[in-house]
Amino acid sequence: MVRLRLATWLHASPTPTSTNSDCRKTSLKPTPEPPQTTSLEKKHYPQQYSISEADTANMSSFVPFKMPAKKATGPLQDVPPPSKIVALAQKISAETEKIDVYFRQKGLQMPSFDEDAAGDFPNIVDDISTTRREIIQATRELHDLMVGPKESVRWMAWDVTNLVPLNGTITFEQLQAKTSLDATNLTRLLRHAMANRIFQEPTQGVIAHTAASRLLASDDALQAWVGFNTEEVYPGSAHVINALKEHPEATSLDHTGFNYAFDTVGKEPMFVTLGKEPERAQRMAKAMSSLTGGEGYELSYLTDGCDLSDNNLFGGTLVDMGGSHGFASVHLARKYRNMRFIVQDLPATVASAPNPVCEDMQVAERITFQAHDFFTEQVVKDADVYFFRWIMHNYSRPYAVQLLKNLVPALKPGARIIINDLCLRGPGEENPWDERLMRSMDLVMMTLLNAQEREEREFVQLFEQADAGFVFKGVTRPKGCRMSIIEAVWMPAEDEEKLNTNLSRPITL
Ligand SMILES: C[S@@+](CC[C@H](N)C(=O)[O-])C[C@H]1O[C@@H](n2cnc3c(N)ncnc32)[C@H](O)[C@@H]1O
């Protein structure tokens, strides 16, 4: 059994408690439905919400949305027109009201996500149907503007971008001459891309970049991300069902959708396949750097959220397992300037690490690289921190437990094990956009490696199954970050008893 408490003297800072469920739930309360009418037509009223006094007390800065006043004459005539986003919001609001009125008048069931909601949008008359399309378009446009070009593209995917000049335009015919596609199919592909704001057609037959297509043409890491997803992940996804039918336990590294797609079932895990082809391996590494540089994954969250000040005080050592080219260690070493860092990875990765690892020599001198396979016993004994970032989610439970077991012979009492990964919250507890991305990541891990993202209780189980000497400390999640910091400490019962006895013994001078 993993123990959940630890002698408080181990850390001067307060014991972190789980903050993984810190998402603020709205305190809007449903009001009762209005009385049913006696009409035979079923009336459906949308659920309405009232705000309690306590809520309003916390909303002193809440400014209700107001339509900007009509253009004034006189001294106010210079008031600028509403921005695009406000104009879109106004349009959404006005058009949605029309739909609402129409639904009420016709006694139609309001659109909802509930189990008993109508399976289809009702057949509606032409002008209301136009209203509906306007809303779909405007909400999509506002959504895309809020997400921004880079994040939109990251979660989509594409390729003809380099052939369109960055500054200027190209005709369909000119572009066709540069590709092997025929004119009709090229046009079909491009116009579909345009529907996703990738390229635009300022005049018919002429193609120009949009912000998103320009990024795809110029951002190397984003290109790698798109290439990795379209050429490695998507073929794997198409074979996940085969893999699950034949291996429903879904734990093996070489019986995944990826293995079925690339004919490596029972032969080798994805990392080995990619490792044999430097271009594919490099593309994956770049794709990962694009993801980890993306919104909600920035390393600054790690440095702000992972408190190593006690270890820094005594010049402690951190072992960055599967640390790649040491990006995380560099960030931590910039903040904790007395600590030493050992970045372990497979020999080929260590051999290609930059030397020096960064320009700041005070930082670079404290970071060393070491080839080490984390499926063998840990060779760095008595370090203060053993750190896994983006590692545990690459493995199903049997492998992840083994990674922790391999640490045990090296651990000294009080050694910290810090995992930096996603930590899933319960369904609906996450912001919906984040939840969709996190759960997609979970399935990508299944596709490629039969691996998974985990909830807090699943991390607890990993430590529990690895060794009773691990004491689970909790999960913290920096605000705005999608990743969490999951921590346990090595403190076998006999060591804890010894320490407690020593502490209670009177000091003799
Ligand atoms: C998803 S990357 C994470 C990299 C880094 N920790 C980060 O935060 O960006 C996984 C890393 O694990 C390394 N790796 C895979 N198998 C390994 C093994 N058996 N022993 C050590 N490292 C391994 C890979 O080379 C890769 O650098």
XYZ file of N, CA, C and O in Angstrom, residues 130-241:
448
model
N -31.373 29.870 -42.791
C -30.261 30.779 -43.110
C -29.671 31.323 -41.813
O -28.456 31.411 -41.642
N -30.563 31.679 -40.876
C -30.100 32.176 -39.576
C -29.185 31.148 -38.914
O -28.119 31.467 -38.393
N -29.631 29.902 -38.959
C -28.837 28.835 -38.338
C -27.438 28.765 -38.977
O -26.426 28.654 -38.285
N -27.388 28.827 -40.306
C -26.083 28.767 -40.981
C -25.194 29.957 -40.608
O -23.988 29.835 -40.456
N -25.848 31.120 -40.483
C -25.081 32.320 -40.085
C -24.435 32.082 -38.722
O -23.290 32.457 -38.477
N -25.196 31.464 -37.813
C -24.658 31.223 -36.451
C -23.505 30.224 -36.513
O -22.457 30.421 -35.901
N -23.711 29.162 -37.294
C -22.644 28.148 -37.392
C -21.366 28.804 -37.899
O -20.275 28.611 -37.354
N -21.517 29.641 -38.940
C -20.346 30.281 -39.534
C -19.695 31.265 -38.548
O -18.482 31.264 -38.346
N -20.545 32.097 -37.922
C -19.992 33.148 -37.046
C -19.350 32.546 -35.794
O -18.302 33.012 -35.342
N -19.962 31.483 -35.235
C -19.356 30.886 -34.025
C -18.024 30.243 -34.387
O -17.057 30.318 -33.647
N -17.984 29.632 -35.570
C -16.749 28.989 -36.019
C -15.653 30.052 -36.198
O -14.503 29.871 -35.798
N -16.066 31.189 -36.823
C -15.096 32.252 -37.090
C -14.566 32.817 -35.772
O -13.363 32.999 -35.599
N -15.495 33.052 -34.840
C -15.079 33.613 -33.550
C -14.191 32.599 -32.812
O -13.156 32.945 -32.242
N -14.591 31.343 -32.880
C -13.797 30.273 -32.261
C -12.380 30.276 -32.828
O -11.392 30.287 -32.094
N -12.268 30.309 -34.167
C -10.947 30.248 -34.789
C -10.105 31.468 -34.435
O -8.893 31.369 -34.242
N -10.774 32.639 -34.356
C -10.014 33.842 -33.987
C -9.507 33.741 -32.557
O -8.405 34.192 -32.236
N -10.319 33.145 -31.693
C -9.909 33.013 -30.286
C -8.796 31.980 -30.131
O -7.901 32.127 -29.307
N -8.855 30.919 -30.926
C -7.818 29.881 -30.807
C -6.503 30.387 -31.408
O -5.427 30.127 -30.862
N -6.590 31.120 -32.519
C -5.369 31.640 -33.153
C -4.838 30.656 -34.183
O -5.052 29.445 -34.057
N -4.124 31.175 -35.213
C -3.707 30.310 -36.317
C -2.865 29.107 -35.896
O -3.089 28.007 -36.344
N -1.907 29.323 -34.987
C -0.969 28.230 -34.707
C -1.667 27.052 -34.023
O -1.506 25.899 -34.412
N -2.454 27.361 -32.993
C -3.141 26.284 -32.276
C -4.178 25.617 -33.176
O -4.399 24.413 -33.079
N -4.820 26.406 -34.086
C -5.812 25.809 -34.993
C -5.134 24.776 -35.877
O -5.613 23.671 -36.039
N -3.990 25.165 -36.453
C -3.308 24.258 -37.369
C -2.774 23.050 -36.622
O -2.834 21.926 -37.097
N -2.263 23.287 -35.397
C -1.695 22.181 -34.633
C -2.702 21.044 -34.519
O -2.377 19.888 -34.605
N -3.948 21.420 -34.315
C -4.962 20.370 -34.109
C -5.681 20.028 -35.401
O -6.705 19.420 -35.417
N -5.190 20.467 -36.512
C -5.711 20.056 -37.824
C -4.586 19.274 -38.516
O -3.993 18.421 -37.919
N -4.271 19.534 -39.749
C -3.095 18.974 -40.413
C -3.082 19.228 -41.932
O -4.134 19.177 -42.549
N -1.861 19.447 -42.536
C -1.799 19.699 -44.002
C -0.448 19.621 -44.707
O 0.521 19.192 -44.105
N -0.369 20.105 -46.140
C 0.949 20.130 -46.831
C 1.294 20.975 -48.078
O 2.371 21.246 -48.257
N 0.630 21.483 -49.008
C 1.113 22.129 -50.248
C 1.706 23.511 -49.988
O 2.080 24.241 -50.909
N 1.857 23.849 -48.709
C 2.065 25.238 -48.327
C 3.318 25.896 -48.892
O 3.295 27.083 -49.191
N 4.416 25.139 -49.054
C 5.664 25.774 -49.470
C 5.628 26.275 -50.909
O 6.477 27.066 -51.303
N 4.705 25.802 -51.703
C 4.669 26.169 -53.117
C 3.962 27.502 -53.365
O 4.087 28.083 -54.432
N 3.248 27.961 -52.390
C 2.564 29.258 -52.533
C 3.501 30.332 -51.983
O 4.007 30.188 -50.864
N 3.812 31.394 -52.783
C 4.782 32.388 -52.299
C 4.308 33.045 -51.007
O 3.111 33.307 -50.840
N 5.277 33.291 -50.099
C 4.901 33.868 -48.800
C 4.298 35.251 -48.952
O 3.385 35.619 -48.244
N 4.874 36.046 -49.880
C 4.305 37.380 -50.095
C 3.817 37.441 -51.530
O 4.612 37.548 -52.450
N 2.561 37.327 -51.723
C 2.040 37.386 -53.081
C 1.065 36.264 -53.340
O 0.603 35.611 -52.403
N 0.766 36.057 -54.608
C -0.262 35.084 -54.954
C 0.251 34.157 -56.047
O 1.317 34.384 -56.621
N -0.505 33.128 -56.319
C -0.163 32.202 -57.404
C -1.489 31.704 -57.969
O -2.461 31.544 -57.204
N -1.540 31.474 -59.266
C -2.813 30.992 -59.821
C -2.868 29.469 -59.678
O -1.837 28.816 -59.492
N -4.053 28.929 -59.802
C -4.201 27.474 -59.740
C -3.324 26.808 -60.803
O -2.670 25.800 -60.552
N -3.294 27.415 -62.034
C -2.516 26.798 -63.123
C -1.031 26.783 -62.777
O -0.340 25.786 -62.958
N -0.533 27.940 -62.238
C 0.905 27.999 -61.885
C 1.224 26.976 -60.804
O 2.251 26.314 -60.832
N 0.321 26.851 -59.845
C 0.567 25.914 -58.742
C 0.523 24.478 -59.257
O 1.349 23.643 -58.884
N -0.418 24.223 -60.156
C -0.556 22.864 -60.664
C 0.733 22.428 -61.356
O 1.162 21.283 -61.239
N 1.386 23.381 -62.064
C 2.627 23.051 -62.766
C 3.717 22.607 -61.799
O 4.652 21.908 -62.173
N 3.589 23.003 -60.534
C 4.624 22.639 -59.543
C 4.289 21.347 -58.811
O 5.035 20.937 -57.920
N 3.121 20.773 -59.058
C 2.750 19.544 -58.334
C 2.447 18.439 -59.332
O 2.376 18.670 -60.536
N 2.223 17.236 -58.812
C 1.895 16.130 -59.707
C 0.379 15.914 -59.780
O -0.081 14.978 -60.409
N -0.384 16.790 -59.104
C -1.841 16.614 -59.086
C -2.470 17.203 -60.348
O -1.943 18.163 -60.915
N -3.611 16.649 -60.776
C -4.274 17.294 -61.907
C -5.090 18.480 -61.394
O -5.345 18.616 -60.186
N -5.469 19.354 -62.347
C -6.059 20.643 -61.961
C -7.303 20.469 -61.106
O -7.480 21.150 -60.091
N -8.169 19.514 -61.475
C -9.430 19.359 -60.749
C -9.168 18.942 -59.303
O -9.717 19.517 -58.355
N -8.306 17.960 -59.135
C -8.078 17.459 -57.770
C -7.335 18.474 -56.910
O -7.614 18.607 -55.717
N -6.392 19.203 -57.537
C -5.691 20.239 -56.775
C -6.695 21.280 -56.284
O -6.670 21.698 -55.114
N -7.601 21.684 -57.175
C -8.610 22.683 -56.803
C -9.486 22.152 -55.677
O -9.776 22.859 -54.703
N -9.902 20.886 -55.786
C -10.765 20.307 -54.737
C -10.053 20.329 -53.390
O -10.612 20.732 -52.365
N -8.769 19.912 -53.418
C -8.025 19.862 -52.146
C -7.857 21.257 -51.553
O -8.071 21.477 -50.355
N -7.488 22.199 -52.440
C -7.234 23.551 -51.918
C -8.502 24.209 -51.400
O -8.496 24.860 -50.359
N -9.597 24.010 -52.109
C -10.828 24.687 -51.658
C -11.335 24.068 -50.370
O -11.933 24.751 -49.541
N -11.047 22.797 -50.169
C -11.422 22.197 -48.876
C -10.542 22.783 -47.774
O -11.012 23.134 -46.693
N -9.249 22.938 -48.093
C -8.344 23.550 -47.109
C -8.807 24.967 -46.776
O -8.787 25.391 -45.614
N -9.257 25.693 -47.806
C -9.712 27.081 -47.581
C -10.898 27.118 -46.630
O -11.058 28.070 -45.861
N -11.722 26.074 -46.697
C -12.868 26.024 -45.780
C -12.382 25.916 -44.333
O -13.137 26.151 -43.396
N -11.117 25.529 -44.158
C -10.510 25.481 -42.826
C -9.527 26.628 -42.608
O -8.612 26.521 -41.787
N -9.671 27.691 -43.416
C -8.818 28.877 -43.319
C -7.346 28.596 -43.613
O -6.452 29.243 -43.064
N -7.102 27.589 -44.434
C -5.727 27.353 -44.887
C -5.731 27.748 -46.357
O -6.369 27.081 -47.179
N -5.051 28.845 -46.691
C -5.095 29.528 -47.994
C -6.409 30.282 -48.149
O -7.394 29.986 -47.465
N -6.353 31.243 -49.074
C -7.566 31.953 -49.438
C -7.526 32.230 -50.934
O -6.477 32.103 -51.570
N -8.665 32.608 -51.483
C -8.763 32.847 -52.918
C -9.280 34.278 -53.084
O -10.482 34.492 -53.240
N -8.370 35.283 -53.018
C -8.833 36.674 -53.029
C -9.645 36.997 -54.279
O -10.614 37.746 -54.206
N -9.214 36.452 -55.435
C -10.083 36.517 -56.623
C -10.098 35.102 -57.193
O -9.144 34.341 -56.987
N -11.154 34.794 -57.905
C -11.312 33.397 -58.310
C -10.111 32.896 -59.107
O -9.628 33.560 -60.030
N -9.601 31.744 -58.719
C -8.488 31.133 -59.442
C -7.121 31.578 -58.948
O -6.095 31.106 -59.430
N -7.095 32.483 -57.975
C -5.815 32.996 -57.470
C -5.689 32.617 -55.985
O -6.609 32.843 -55.206
N -4.537 32.053 -55.639
C -4.366 31.575 -54.260
C -3.382 32.456 -53.510
O -2.324 32.813 -54.052
N -3.720 32.758 -52.265
C -2.804 33.505 -51.393
C -2.795 32.818 -50.033
O -3.690 32.019 -49.723
N -1.781 33.151 -49.248
C -1.708 32.567 -47.909
C -2.718 33.206 -46.968
O -3.116 34.367 -47.147
N -3.094 32.460 -45.948
C -3.739 33.012 -44.757
C -2.693 32.915 -43.648
O -1.613 32.347 -43.860
N -3.045 33.405 -42.464
C -2.087 33.301 -41.349
C -1.725 31.845 -41.104
O -0.557 31.495 -40.874
N -2.722 30.949 -41.197
C -2.466 29.542 -40.885
C -1.582 28.880 -41.934
O -0.623 28.176 -41.601
N -1.861 29.130 -43.238
C -1.043 28.468 -44.268
C 0.374 29.048 -44.271
O 1.353 28.339 -44.509
N 0.485 30.346 -43.958
C 1.815 30.960 -43.878
C 2.645 30.283 -42.781
O 3.821 29.979 -42.974
N 1.997 30.007 -41.650
C 2.701 29.329 -40.559
C 3.153 27.938 -40.992
O 4.267 27.503 -40.702
N 2.248 27.252 -41.702
C 2.597 25.906 -42.154
C 3.792 25.924 -43.097
O 4.577 24.991 -43.144
N 3.903 27.026 -43.883
C 5.010 27.111 -44.833
C 6.307 27.522 -44.142
O 7.391 27.212 -44.614
N 6.198 28.209 -43.008
C 7.413 28.807 -42.451
C 7.827 28.232 -41.098
O 8.953 28.438 -40.669
N 6.948 27.527 -40.405
C 7.294 27.023 -39.070
C 7.679 25.540 -39.184
O 6.839 24.651 -39.329
N 8.993 25.340 -39.085
C 9.576 24.018 -39.252
C 8.983 22.981 -38.291
O 8.616 21.868 -38.676
N 8.874 23.383 -37.027
C 8.408 22.445 -35.998
C 6.929 22.118 -36.209
O 6.501 20.968 -36.025
N 6.156 23.123 -36.637
C 4.727 22.889 -36.875
C 4.563 21.953 -38.076
O 3.712 21.061 -38.079
N 5.408 22.142 -39.103
C 5.377 21.239 -40.265
C 5.654 19.811 -39.825
O 4.999 18.868 -40.259
N 6.643 19.663 -38.937
C 6.985 18.322 -38.450
C 5.796 17.726 -37.704
O 5.485 16.541 -37.832
N 5.129 18.568 -36.926
C 3.958 18.101 -36.163
C 2.870 17.578 -37.108
O 2.305 16.499 -36.923
N 2.612 18.372 -38.175
C 1.571 17.974 -39.126
C 1.998 16.695 -39.858
O 1.217 15.756 -40.010
N 3.274 16.637 -40.278
C 3.781 15.450 -40.975
C 3.707 14.218 -40.088
O 3.263 13.150 -40.517
N 4.110 14.375 -38.842
C 4.094 13.238 -37.909
C 2.657 12.719 -37.725
O 2.404 11.519 -37.761
N 1.729 13.663 -37.597
C 0.335 13.245 -37.382
C -0.261 12.593 -38.623
O -0.920 11.562 -38.525
N -0.010 13.206 -39.799
C -0.668 12.666 -40.991
C -0.003 11.366 -41.450
O -0.679 10.484 -41.962
N 1.304 11.244 -41.257
C 1.982 10.069 -41.822
C 2.280 8.966 -40.809
O 2.573 7.840 -41.204
N 2.254 9.272 -39.518
C 2.519 8.218 -38.523
C 1.265 7.934 -37.686
O 0.872 6.790 -37.512
N 0.655 8.996 -37.168
C -0.467 8.773 -36.240
C -1.726 8.323 -36.991
O -2.368 7.345 -36.592
N -2.061 9.015 -38.097
C -3.320 8.668 -38.775
C -3.329 7.230 -39.283
O -4.310 6.512 -39.055
N -2.263 6.751 -39.981
C -2.302 5.336 -40.385
C -2.461 4.416 -39.173
O -3.189 3.432 -39.218
N -1.795 4.770 -38.071
C -1.931 3.973 -36.841
C -3.374 3.966 -36.348
O -3.925 2.917 -35.991
N -4.016 5.145 -36.373
C -5.402 5.248 -35.871
C -6.323 4.322 -36.654
O -7.232 3.713 -36.096
N -6.059 4.236 -37.974
C -6.938 3.416 -38.817
C -6.832 1.937 -38.446
O -7.675 1.142 -38.860
N -5.801 1.549 -37.704
C -5.610 0.130 -37.368
C -5.827 -0.180 -35.889
O -5.593 -1.298 -35.452
N -6.253 0.820 -35.122
C -6.437 0.593 -33.683
C -7.485 -0.494 -33.425
O -7.309 -1.341 -32.542
N -8.556 -0.484 -34.218
C -9.619 -1.469 -33.985
C -9.069 -2.893 -34.186
O -9.315 -3.787 -33.364
